[in-house]
Amino acid sequence: MAQLLDGKTLAQKIQEDLKAKIPDWVDKQGRPPGLAVLMVGDNPASAAYVRNKERACEKIGMASFGKHFPSDTTQETLSEAIAQLNQDERVDGILVQLPLPKHLDDVTLLHQIHPDKDADGLHPLNLGRLLRGEDGLRSCTPAGVMEILKAYDLSVAGKKAVVVGRSILVGKPLALMLLAEHATVTMAHSRTPDLASVTREADVLVAAVGKPNLITAEMVKPGAVVIDVGINSVLNEETGKKRLVGDVDFANVVNVAGAITPVPGGVGPMTVTMLLQNTFLSYCRKLGVN
């Protein structure tokens, strides 16, 4: 049976650490760190994510400057809102909640966020800093994966790492983060022939595709570290209710892997926590402390 990599407990620990630090900073600087989340429309999943982020801010003593816009909001209105937040000294982190309604250009909006307030770590300048190995705000989900590996003393140095998925949100930045920690990295994707032969070579296998149970036990090297980034809602035919599953066939892979993240309770909780940590880091840097 594989070791469970408990992202939920780790996320709580990091949030408790932030909660303990923030009051001292408030006493010195007269204000807490501030995070602004912009949401457009009434997507139920997005609304739930935003509520979770706002509750997390409140829990650790971070100010929340959420803005909720109707579905027919124009590109210009959102651009103006971002420009105002870029100038607002109370705001250290800005996040545009995705997905946006189809008439909006999310890439342009993300580019308009000041790089030093880019709480999601997706601005081209921050991605460029990652590529160059320079300090900068890191993409939240990949950063959460690296924190899990670090917390469980799972060094990737000299190991073969395979990342299945090449998105700009997870796959590409995570490959760079693993490379920075001296892993030998292979990226696999939908056009990779004989995917199983590639994944079976991995000492560290990351699944970040969004396909339920894509990674089966036969695709995993015995003793490998398996990181499941996927969050998929599937219908339980017996109960008629939906449940969350990952990209990994957990029930079977857990008997082959050496360590594995569950879904839920693995990488997911770390994403919000890294968002808070990025905002706190931006706050500290603004005050001249790294």
C-alpha angles and dihedrals in degrees: 000000000000123000110259114235102214107207093171094061092042091051090052091051093051091047090050089052090052091046090055093049101045100069092058090052092048090053091052100039103029096234140061125239111278132217124191119198118191116204127181124198133352105290102156094214092049091047090053092049091050092050090051091052093048091049090049090052091051092047095057098036098257119143116244121210101181120175122196117197129190120255094256094056112139128238089243093055092053092045089054091049091052091047090053092049091048087059096041108105091202092062120080100164133037126192130181107208111230142248100052126192111280096252091065126083104225095183093058091048093050089051090054093061111099107254091232090056095043097122092176093054093228103118112117090240092056092045088050090051089052090051091050094044093244127141115272145122110298130216106270104230096046090044088052090053091052091049090054092051091048094047092054094044092243102155116199095193110129092001128123109246124190120194113196106203131043105210121143088234097059121346102055099041092043091053089055092048091051090047090052088057090054100258120146100239131207121184118209129185146159093303096047108119117228094005092186093062089055097046093047088064093059124110085183116031122189121189114199107152109103097239116126115244093350093147111065130188091260089060096056128085111233110261095015124146107244120199115191112200095167121109112187130169112220133176118248102220093201096054100023089229129119122243136183120253133169135229089267126078090236098183092062103026091055087070093055106035125081093219133003142179116233126224114254106025100034125078096350099075090047093061094066090042092054088050089057092044092051090051091050091048091051089049092052094047092050087057092049098256122119 
